[in-house]
Amino acid sequence: MRPTLFGPRLRLAPATLEHIKLFAELNCDPDVMRHVTGRSSSLTDVEEEWAGRLGPRTDESRGLGYWAGYSGTRFIGWWGLGVPAGEPDAGELGFRLKQEHWRRGFGFEGARCVVDHGFSTVGVRRIWAGTVASNAASRATLTKLALRCIDEPAPGVLTYAITFEEWRSAMLEERKLSGG
Ligand SMILES: CC(C)(COP(=O)(O)OP(=O)(O)OC[C@H]1O[C@@H](n2cnc3c(N)ncnc32)[C@H](O)[C@@H]1OP(=O)(O)O)[C@@H](O)C(=O)NCCC(=O)NCCS
């Protein structure tokens, strides 16, 4: 089962079809979608997108999948660790936040919860994320999480990744710096 995850300010609840209207609010904003599809999308598009995400690709039994994030009662956005096709030991990181909550550390905080969960509880060996060169916010968030750009599979399309060993070293280093 996907557990509820907690950060200092965020509660990440396992995403269900009941969250679709909140997810649709995100996709209505062309700024949120600028680097994703380049345009806002309808409720029908969102329902299709999530039918796939909450369908067989989600490895519910191992604890992978998607979460709806709240700060108190406010919906902030979603975070996901999907199961990449043909890569059973990996997780594909993604996130999408409401514009009014950008640049307040929530993107990083939620992604950190999901990455830590993937490595420490699910036991994935590698986490990767796809983004585009023009998405400065996404790239900065991935870099802050210690993912490295490892590939440019098409011009302007970037793959970031971190292995379990790299994550564990980063955790140990962080603990050392905080005196723990
Ligand atoms: C990407 C996204 C989740 C980032 O969320 P956020 O809450 O604004 O990010 P944070 O506040 O946690 O910031 C994380 C880091 O990114 C940096 N950052 C955030 N937005 C930035 C921007 N527009 N340009 C440059 N750096 C940016 C922050 O400064 C911070 O780094 P720092 O602490 O070293 O200064 C958010 O912009 C978003 O939802 N965008 C639309 C959807 C999207 O593009 N998703 C990714 C698809 S690949």
mmCIF file of C-alpha atoms and ligand atoms in Angstrom:
data_model
loop_
_atom_site.group_PDB
_atom_site.id
_atom_site.type_symbol
_atom_site.label_atom_id
_atom_site.label_comp_id
_atom_site.label_asym_id
_atom_site.label_seq_id
_atom_site.Cartn_x
_atom_site.Cartn_y
_atom_site.Cartn_z
ATOM 1 C CA MET A 1 0.000 0.000 0.000
ATOM 2 C CA ARG A 2 1.085 3.578 -0.588
ATOM 3 C CA PRO A 3 1.332 5.151 2.873
ATOM 4 C CA THR A 4 0.540 8.772 3.698
ATOM 5 C CA LEU A 5 3.862 10.646 3.703
ATOM 6 C CA PHE A 6 4.724 13.623 5.889
ATOM 7 C CA GLY A 7 7.179 16.491 5.470
ATOM 8 C CA PRO A 8 7.720 19.393 7.853
ATOM 9 C CA ARG A 9 4.691 21.206 6.396
ATOM 10 C CA LEU A 10 3.183 18.768 3.895
ATOM 11 C CA ARG A 11 0.895 15.777 4.207
ATOM 12 C CA LEU A 12 0.972 13.617 1.070
ATOM 13 C CA ALA A 13 -2.177 11.507 0.826
ATOM 14 C CA PRO A 14 -2.305 8.559 -1.614
ATOM 15 C CA ALA A 15 -3.944 9.909 -4.791
ATOM 16 C CA THR A 16 -7.304 8.456 -5.791
ATOM 17 C CA LEU A 17 -9.879 9.270 -8.442
ATOM 18 C CA GLU A 18 -11.520 11.485 -5.800
ATOM 19 C CA HIS A 19 -8.663 13.975 -6.308
ATOM 20 C CA ILE A 20 -9.358 14.407 -10.030
ATOM 21 C CA LYS A 21 -11.087 17.799 -9.653
ATOM 22 C CA LEU A 22 -8.082 19.151 -7.733
ATOM 23 C CA PHE A 23 -5.697 17.775 -10.359
ATOM 24 C CA ALA A 24 -7.856 19.368 -13.065
ATOM 25 C CA GLU A 25 -7.412 22.766 -11.369
ATOM 26 C CA LEU A 26 -3.671 22.382 -11.972
ATOM 27 C CA ASN A 27 -4.073 21.492 -15.627
ATOM 28 C CA CYS A 28 -6.390 24.490 -16.227
ATOM 29 C CA ASP A 29 -3.482 26.856 -15.614
ATOM 30 C CA PRO A 30 -1.410 27.313 -18.801
ATOM 31 C CA ASP A 31 1.585 28.460 -16.731
ATOM 32 C CA VAL A 32 1.567 25.170 -14.793
ATOM 33 C CA MET A 33 1.369 23.237 -18.073
ATOM 34 C CA ARG A 34 3.852 25.405 -20.020
ATOM 35 C CA HIS A 35 6.727 22.906 -19.904
ATOM 36 C CA VAL A 36 4.529 19.791 -19.652
ATOM 37 C CA THR A 37 2.194 19.847 -22.659
ATOM 38 C CA GLY A 38 2.396 23.538 -23.556
ATOM 39 C CA ARG A 39 -1.330 24.109 -23.022
ATOM 40 C CA SER A 40 -4.060 23.831 -20.415
ATOM 41 C CA SER A 41 -6.234 20.727 -20.607
ATOM 42 C CA SER A 42 -9.905 19.821 -20.149
ATOM 43 C CA LEU A 43 -11.420 17.690 -17.394
ATOM 44 C CA THR A 44 -11.746 14.823 -19.922
ATOM 45 C CA ASP A 45 -7.992 15.013 -20.681
ATOM 46 C CA VAL A 46 -7.258 15.002 -16.962
ATOM 47 C CA GLU A 47 -9.521 11.994 -16.378
ATOM 48 C CA GLU A 48 -7.673 10.106 -19.138
ATOM 49 C CA GLU A 49 -4.265 11.118 -17.766
ATOM 50 C CA TRP A 50 -5.176 9.864 -14.301
ATOM 51 C CA ALA A 51 -6.956 6.708 -15.460
ATOM 52 C CA GLY A 52 -3.485 5.682 -16.717
ATOM 53 C CA ARG A 53 -1.653 6.898 -13.622
ATOM 54 C CA LEU A 54 -3.988 5.223 -11.172
ATOM 55 C CA GLY A 55 -4.321 2.139 -13.359
ATOM 56 C CA PRO A 56 -2.082 -0.902 -13.812
ATOM 57 C CA ARG A 57 1.152 1.121 -14.105
ATOM 58 C CA THR A 58 0.841 2.080 -10.457
ATOM 59 C CA ASP A 59 2.511 -0.512 -8.293
ATOM 60 C CA GLU A 60 0.193 -0.104 -5.342
ATOM 61 C CA SER A 61 1.364 -3.241 -3.556
ATOM 62 C CA ARG A 62 5.010 -2.044 -3.400
ATOM 63 C CA GLY A 63 4.064 1.493 -2.377
ATOM 64 C CA LEU A 64 4.795 3.328 -5.614
ATOM 65 C CA GLY A 65 2.319 5.684 -7.238
ATOM 66 C CA TYR A 66 0.992 9.196 -6.738
ATOM 67 C CA TRP A 67 0.168 11.491 -3.821
ATOM 68 C CA ALA A 68 -1.997 14.593 -3.386
ATOM 69 C CA GLY A 69 -0.193 17.105 -1.162
ATOM 70 C CA TYR A 70 -1.787 19.370 1.435
ATOM 71 C CA SER A 71 -0.492 22.024 3.788
ATOM 72 C CA GLY A 72 -3.144 22.083 6.490
ATOM 73 C CA THR A 73 -6.350 21.894 4.464
ATOM 74 C CA ARG A 74 -4.921 23.659 1.382
ATOM 75 C CA PHE A 75 -4.287 21.538 -1.707
ATOM 76 C CA ILE A 76 -0.750 22.289 -2.912
ATOM 77 C CA GLY A 77 -0.224 19.863 -5.814
ATOM 78 C CA TRP A 78 0.727 16.280 -6.627
ATOM 79 C CA TRP A 79 3.921 14.247 -6.489
ATOM 80 C CA GLY A 80 4.503 10.839 -8.006
ATOM 81 C CA LEU A 81 6.903 7.953 -8.142
ATOM 82 C CA GLY A 82 5.591 5.989 -11.082
ATOM 83 C CA VAL A 83 6.742 2.616 -12.350
ATOM 84 C CA PRO A 84 8.699 3.092 -15.574
ATOM 85 C CA ALA A 85 7.864 0.525 -18.263
ATOM 86 C CA GLY A 86 10.468 -2.270 -18.313
ATOM 87 C CA GLU A 87 12.339 -0.953 -15.239
ATOM 88 C CA PRO A 88 10.906 -2.769 -12.214
ATOM 89 C CA ASP A 89 13.697 -1.591 -9.883
ATOM 90 C CA ALA A 90 13.284 2.100 -10.727
ATOM 91 C CA GLY A 91 10.855 4.916 -9.943
ATOM 92 C CA GLU A 92 9.938 7.837 -12.188
ATOM 93 C CA LEU A 93 9.655 11.061 -10.204
ATOM 94 C CA GLY A 94 7.150 13.765 -11.135
ATOM 95 C CA PHE A 95 5.488 16.791 -9.536
ATOM 96 C CA ARG A 96 3.003 19.523 -10.378
ATOM 97 C CA LEU A 97 2.034 22.337 -7.997
ATOM 98 C CA LYS A 98 -0.538 25.120 -8.058
ATOM 99 C CA GLN A 99 1.125 28.324 -9.182
ATOM 100 C CA GLU A 100 0.131 30.234 -6.032
ATOM 101 C CA HIS A 101 2.340 27.853 -4.001
ATOM 102 C CA TRP A 102 5.461 27.997 -6.167
ATOM 103 C CA ARG A 103 8.831 29.098 -4.772
ATOM 104 C CA ARG A 104 7.990 28.410 -1.144
ATOM 105 C CA GLY A 105 9.929 25.175 -0.884
ATOM 106 C CA PHE A 106 6.922 22.882 -1.292
ATOM 107 C CA GLY A 107 8.095 21.334 -4.578
ATOM 108 C CA PHE A 108 11.354 20.226 -2.990
ATOM 109 C CA GLU A 109 9.770 19.185 0.322
ATOM 110 C CA GLY A 110 7.219 16.863 -1.293
ATOM 111 C CA ALA A 111 9.713 15.437 -3.770
ATOM 112 C CA ARG A 112 12.113 14.736 -0.941
ATOM 113 C CA CYS A 113 9.418 12.757 0.911
ATOM 114 C CA VAL A 114 8.704 10.706 -2.211
ATOM 115 C CA VAL A 115 12.376 10.064 -3.052
ATOM 116 C CA ASP A 116 13.180 9.035 0.539
ATOM 117 C CA HIS A 117 10.122 6.748 0.563
ATOM 118 C CA GLY A 118 11.166 5.176 -2.748
ATOM 119 C CA PHE A 119 14.674 4.344 -1.610
ATOM 120 C CA SER A 120 14.156 3.597 2.079
ATOM 121 C CA THR A 121 10.763 1.859 2.101
ATOM 122 C CA VAL A 122 10.000 0.588 -1.396
ATOM 123 C CA GLY A 123 13.607 -0.323 -2.130
ATOM 124 C CA VAL A 124 13.952 1.017 -5.672
ATOM 125 C CA ARG A 125 17.560 1.092 -6.908
ATOM 126 C CA ARG A 126 17.301 4.187 -9.109
ATOM 127 C CA ILE A 127 15.012 7.200 -9.433
ATOM 128 C CA TRP A 128 14.864 9.255 -12.582
ATOM 129 C CA ALA A 129 12.869 12.181 -13.934
ATOM 130 C CA GLY A 130 12.346 13.597 -17.385
ATOM 131 C CA THR A 131 12.208 17.342 -17.939
ATOM 132 C CA VAL A 132 13.018 19.952 -20.549
ATOM 133 C CA ALA A 133 15.955 22.373 -20.649
ATOM 134 C CA SER A 134 13.609 25.385 -20.532
ATOM 135 C CA ASN A 135 11.998 24.247 -17.248
ATOM 136 C CA ALA A 136 14.325 26.057 -14.833
ATOM 137 C CA ALA A 137 12.083 25.359 -11.812
ATOM 138 C CA SER A 138 11.979 21.632 -12.419
ATOM 139 C CA ARG A 139 15.726 21.410 -13.115
ATOM 140 C CA ALA A 140 16.565 23.394 -9.961
ATOM 141 C CA THR A 141 14.272 21.196 -7.870
ATOM 142 C CA LEU A 142 15.830 18.002 -9.255
ATOM 143 C CA THR A 143 19.352 19.333 -8.698
ATOM 144 C CA LYS A 144 18.503 20.280 -5.106
ATOM 145 C CA LEU A 145 17.338 16.669 -4.628
ATOM 146 C CA ALA A 146 20.822 15.532 -5.786
ATOM 147 C CA LEU A 147 19.593 14.112 -9.097
ATOM 148 C CA ARG A 148 22.107 14.632 -11.921
ATOM 149 C CA CYS A 149 21.421 15.295 -15.568
ATOM 150 C CA ILE A 150 22.610 12.085 -17.228
ATOM 151 C CA ASP A 151 21.192 12.208 -20.728
ATOM 152 C CA GLU A 152 19.626 14.359 -23.419
ATOM 153 C CA PRO A 153 17.597 11.766 -25.345
ATOM 154 C CA ALA A 154 16.296 14.455 -27.745
ATOM 155 C CA PRO A 155 17.329 18.109 -28.205
ATOM 156 C CA GLY A 156 16.176 20.036 -25.113
ATOM 157 C CA VAL A 157 14.780 16.912 -23.417
ATOM 158 C CA LEU A 158 16.712 15.940 -20.305
ATOM 159 C CA THR A 159 16.878 12.884 -18.075
ATOM 160 C CA TYR A 160 17.921 13.343 -14.444
ATOM 161 C CA ALA A 161 18.692 10.403 -12.170
ATOM 162 C CA ILE A 162 20.029 9.292 -8.803
ATOM 163 C CA THR A 163 21.021 5.799 -7.717
ATOM 164 C CA PHE A 164 20.409 4.283 -4.295
ATOM 165 C CA GLU A 165 24.127 4.522 -3.510
ATOM 166 C CA GLU A 166 24.255 8.232 -4.446
ATOM 167 C CA TRP A 167 21.161 8.929 -2.354
ATOM 168 C CA ARG A 168 22.632 7.089 0.650
ATOM 169 C CA SER A 169 25.917 9.058 0.380
ATOM 170 C CA ALA A 170 23.972 12.333 0.152
ATOM 171 C CA MET A 171 21.963 11.351 3.248
ATOM 172 C CA LEU A 172 25.109 10.484 5.209
ATOM 173 C CA GLU A 173 26.776 13.740 4.166
ATOM 174 C CA GLU A 174 23.692 15.720 5.194
ATOM 175 C CA ARG A 175 23.586 13.978 8.566
ATOM 176 C CA LYS A 176 27.293 14.720 9.097
ATOM 177 C CA LEU A 177 26.790 18.415 8.252
ATOM 178 C CA SER A 178 23.841 18.699 10.648
ATOM 179 C CA GLY A 179 25.908 17.046 13.383
ATOM 180 C CA GLY A 180 23.609 14.009 13.592
HETATM 181 C C1 LIG B 1 8.696 22.520 -10.679
HETATM 182 C C2 LIG B 1 7.889 22.920 -9.446
HETATM 183 C C3 LIG B 1 7.215 21.699 -8.834
HETATM 184 C C4 LIG B 1 8.857 23.553 -8.401
HETATM 185 O O1 LIG B 1 8.119 23.755 -7.209
HETATM 186 P P1 LIG B 1 8.480 24.915 -6.168
HETATM 187 O O2 LIG B 1 7.671 24.667 -4.950
HETATM 188 O O3 LIG B 1 8.342 26.251 -6.800
HETATM 189 O O4 LIG B 1 10.019 24.622 -5.900
HETATM 190 P P2 LIG B 1 10.804 24.976 -4.544
HETATM 191 O O5 LIG B 1 10.273 26.261 -3.980
HETATM 192 O O6 LIG B 1 10.791 23.782 -3.661
HETATM 193 O O7 LIG B 1 12.263 25.223 -5.091
HETATM 194 C C5 LIG B 1 13.212 24.198 -5.279
HETATM 195 C C6 LIG B 1 14.464 24.828 -5.882
HETATM 196 O O8 LIG B 1 14.170 25.266 -7.203
HETATM 197 C C7 LIG B 1 14.455 26.662 -7.331
HETATM 198 N N1 LIG B 1 13.462 27.232 -8.241
HETATM 199 C C8 LIG B 1 12.114 27.156 -8.140
HETATM 200 N N2 LIG B 1 11.545 27.788 -9.174
HETATM 201 C C9 LIG B 1 12.554 28.267 -9.946
HETATM 202 C C10 LIG B 1 12.591 28.993 -11.152
HETATM 203 N N3 LIG B 1 11.456 29.374 -11.778
HETATM 204 N N4 LIG B 1 13.793 29.311 -11.669
HETATM 205 C C11 LIG B 1 14.956 28.916 -11.059
HETATM 206 N N5 LIG B 1 14.971 28.212 -9.905
HETATM 207 C C12 LIG B 1 13.779 27.892 -9.360
HETATM 208 C C13 LIG B 1 14.333 27.208 -5.923
HETATM 209 O O9 LIG B 1 15.031 28.434 -5.787
HETATM 210 C C14 LIG B 1 14.922 26.061 -5.107
HETATM 211 O O10 LIG B 1 16.326 26.040 -5.158
HETATM 212 P P3 LIG B 1 17.235 26.699 -3.977
HETATM 213 O O11 LIG B 1 16.640 26.303 -2.681
HETATM 214 O O12 LIG B 1 18.579 26.121 -4.252
HETATM 215 O O13 LIG B 1 17.136 28.178 -4.181
HETATM 216 C C15 LIG B 1 6.804 23.980 -9.813
HETATM 217 O O14 LIG B 1 7.438 25.072 -10.440
HETATM 218 C C16 LIG B 1 5.731 23.435 -10.742
HETATM 219 O O15 LIG B 1 4.767 22.794 -10.302
HETATM 220 N N6 LIG B 1 5.846 23.746 -12.067
HETATM 221 C C17 LIG B 1 4.821 23.358 -13.039
HETATM 222 C C18 LIG B 1 4.759 21.864 -13.323
HETATM 223 C C19 LIG B 1 6.095 21.331 -13.822
HETATM 224 O O16 LIG B 1 6.766 21.960 -14.638
HETATM 225 N N7 LIG B 1 6.436 20.156 -13.303
HETATM 226 C C20 LIG B 1 7.675 19.489 -13.658
HETATM 227 C C21 LIG B 1 7.530 18.790 -14.943
HETATM 228 S S1 LIG B 1 9.056 18.001 -15.390
#
